[in-house]
Amino acid sequence: MNPNESLDGTLTGLRVVIDAGPTYEDIDPVRFLGNRSSGKMGFAVAEAAARAGAEVTLIAGPVALATPAGVARRVDVRSALQMHAAVMQAVQGADIFIATAAVADWRVAEYSARKIKKGARGTPVLELVENPDILAEVAARDPRPFVVGFAAETDHVAEHARAKLERKKLDLLAANHVNEEIGIGADDNALELIWPGGSETLPRASKSELAKTLVARIAAHYHARHGKPA
Ligand code: CTP
């Protein structure tokens, strides 16, 4: 982040909702489908937004992270359906929604209340059903907050990200360059910011530095839209 760029007060008076981390989709009482998201990026964004003066609600999937300083409210959830319900409630009247969570695309069609045993019935076949797309659903609301999405891409980052921005009708999309060293689960990240009128590369940095830059950009885009200086 440019050292002269200050976050102070750029989001004062605004309600910001952020979802973060993975979701776990339970199969039976001991097994689940999950993913490698650590929640670090979302928590760093929540901390930066709070530092910028926002009233932050953080909806967290299962992560081992302390609530960042200044976050007004934290709601812990486990599954995509729980995250969906918590976000839909929190975004009512919110000014900005930032979807950093790695929401599971699918859940099992039928949860088994008893542990599935090896043996007689052979190898189980899991039937999956699609989870709601929380980000697209928030973007389809009227009125809606300023909507920021994330995307994890391994190749053709800009093209895939722009297609996602348009498909989900987002105001801004932050695309992760995911490879073995950066992105999901790692401490560093790099982002390609895409919006309907342009794009910008935020070069590789620690997730907390990058989160500050991202929040400064979100504030600038939000205020440009609402006709106020950032
Ligand atoms: N997202 C969501 N609800 C889902 C799935 C995704 O809110 N059920 C949000 C994520 O929080 C993120 C963005 O949508 O902001 C990611 O979009 P997605 O279409 O899942 O992209 P990828 O994970 O990059 O997957 P794909 O490569 O399949 O497009």
Tab-separated table of N, CA and C and ligand atoms in Angstrom, residues 19 99-105 131-135 149-153 164 167-168, ligand 1:
chain	number	residue	atom	x	y	z
A	19	ASP	N	-17.936	-12.102	4.540
A	19	ASP	CA	-17.906	-13.531	4.895
A	19	ASP	C	-16.502	-14.058	4.630
A	99	ALA	N	-17.443	-10.700	-0.265
A	99	ALA	CA	-17.557	-12.162	-0.167
A	99	ALA	C	-16.186	-12.789	-0.362
A	100	THR	N	-15.479	-13.018	0.756
A	100	THR	CA	-14.159	-13.643	0.648
A	100	THR	C	-14.233	-15.146	0.924
A	101	ALA	N	-15.385	-15.638	1.376
A	101	ALA	CA	-15.477	-17.039	1.813
A	101	ALA	C	-15.327	-18.011	0.649
A	102	ALA	N	-14.716	-19.150	0.939
A	102	ALA	CA	-14.649	-20.247	-0.031
A	102	ALA	C	-15.836	-21.166	0.271
A	103	VAL	N	-16.991	-20.751	-0.235
A	103	VAL	CA	-18.232	-21.481	0.042
A	103	VAL	C	-18.219	-22.781	-0.765
A	104	ALA	N	-18.538	-23.887	-0.104
A	104	ALA	CA	-18.589	-25.158	-0.831
A	104	ALA	C	-19.658	-25.073	-1.910
A	105	ASP	N	-19.322	-25.497	-3.104
A	105	ASP	CA	-20.303	-25.450	-4.184
A	105	ASP	C	-21.401	-26.492	-3.978
A	131	ASN	N	-25.151	-25.839	-3.566
A	131	ASN	CA	-25.456	-24.847	-2.535
A	131	ASN	C	-25.886	-23.539	-3.192
A	132	PRO	N	-26.628	-22.697	-2.456
A	132	PRO	CA	-26.968	-21.380	-3.011
A	132	PRO	C	-25.705	-20.559	-3.235
A	133	ASP	N	-25.695	-19.747	-4.284
A	133	ASP	CA	-24.577	-18.824	-4.534
A	133	ASP	C	-24.883	-17.550	-3.746
A	134	ILE	N	-24.240	-17.415	-2.596
A	134	ILE	CA	-24.540	-16.313	-1.670
A	134	ILE	C	-24.253	-14.964	-2.343
A	135	LEU	N	-23.106	-14.883	-2.993
A	135	LEU	CA	-22.676	-13.634	-3.632
A	135	LEU	C	-23.662	-13.200	-4.717
A	149	GLY	N	-16.775	-9.358	-4.919
A	149	GLY	CA	-16.563	-10.800	-4.914
A	149	GLY	C	-15.087	-11.146	-4.992
A	150	PHE	N	-14.772	-12.376	-4.692
A	150	PHE	CA	-13.427	-12.918	-4.852
A	150	PHE	C	-13.480	-14.072	-5.843
A	151	ALA	N	-12.375	-14.339	-6.500
A	151	ALA	CA	-12.312	-15.493	-7.386
A	151	ALA	C	-10.928	-16.102	-7.280
A	152	ALA	N	-10.882	-17.410	-7.246
A	152	ALA	CA	-9.592	-18.103	-7.232
A	152	ALA	C	-9.380	-18.683	-8.623
A	153	GLU	N	-8.338	-18.217	-9.284
A	153	GLU	CA	-8.094	-18.687	-10.651
A	153	GLU	C	-6.643	-19.157	-10.763
A	164	LYS	N	-16.801	-13.674	-14.578
A	164	LYS	CA	-17.479	-13.857	-13.285
A	164	LYS	C	-18.124	-12.549	-12.809
A	167	ARG	N	-21.232	-12.191	-14.913
A	167	ARG	CA	-22.247	-13.216	-14.636
A	167	ARG	C	-22.936	-12.960	-13.298
A	168	LYS	N	-22.132	-12.580	-12.288
A	168	LYS	CA	-22.716	-12.394	-10.951
A	168	LYS	C	-23.138	-10.943	-10.700
B	1	CTP	N1	-19.515	-17.690	-3.593
B	1	CTP	C1	-20.665	-17.608	-2.820
B	1	CTP	N2	-21.496	-18.694	-2.717
B	1	CTP	C2	-21.205	-19.846	-3.342
B	1	CTP	C3	-20.036	-19.944	-4.134
B	1	CTP	C4	-19.217	-18.837	-4.228
B	1	CTP	O1	-20.934	-16.542	-2.243
B	1	CTP	N3	-22.026	-20.879	-3.214
B	1	CTP	C5	-18.663	-16.503	-3.728
B	1	CTP	C6	-17.313	-16.588	-3.054
B	1	CTP	O2	-17.364	-16.090	-1.727
B	1	CTP	C7	-16.458	-15.709	-3.953
B	1	CTP	C8	-17.033	-15.977	-5.324
B	1	CTP	O3	-18.389	-16.355	-5.103
B	1	CTP	O4	-16.625	-14.347	-3.655
B	1	CTP	C9	-16.321	-17.092	-6.041
B	1	CTP	O5	-17.098	-17.470	-7.126
B	1	CTP	P1	-17.131	-18.943	-7.716
B	1	CTP	O6	-18.095	-18.942	-8.843
B	1	CTP	O7	-17.278	-19.978	-6.667
B	1	CTP	O8	-15.715	-18.972	-8.241
B	1	CTP	P2	-14.582	-19.951	-8.025
B	1	CTP	O9	-14.562	-20.478	-6.618
B	1	CTP	O10	-13.398	-19.216	-8.487
B	1	CTP	O11	-15.053	-21.171	-8.907
B	1	CTP	P3	-15.131	-21.458	-10.448
B	1	CTP	O12	-13.708	-21.530	-10.891
B	1	CTP	O13	-15.886	-22.752	-10.438
B	1	CTP	O14	-15.888	-20.350	-11.125
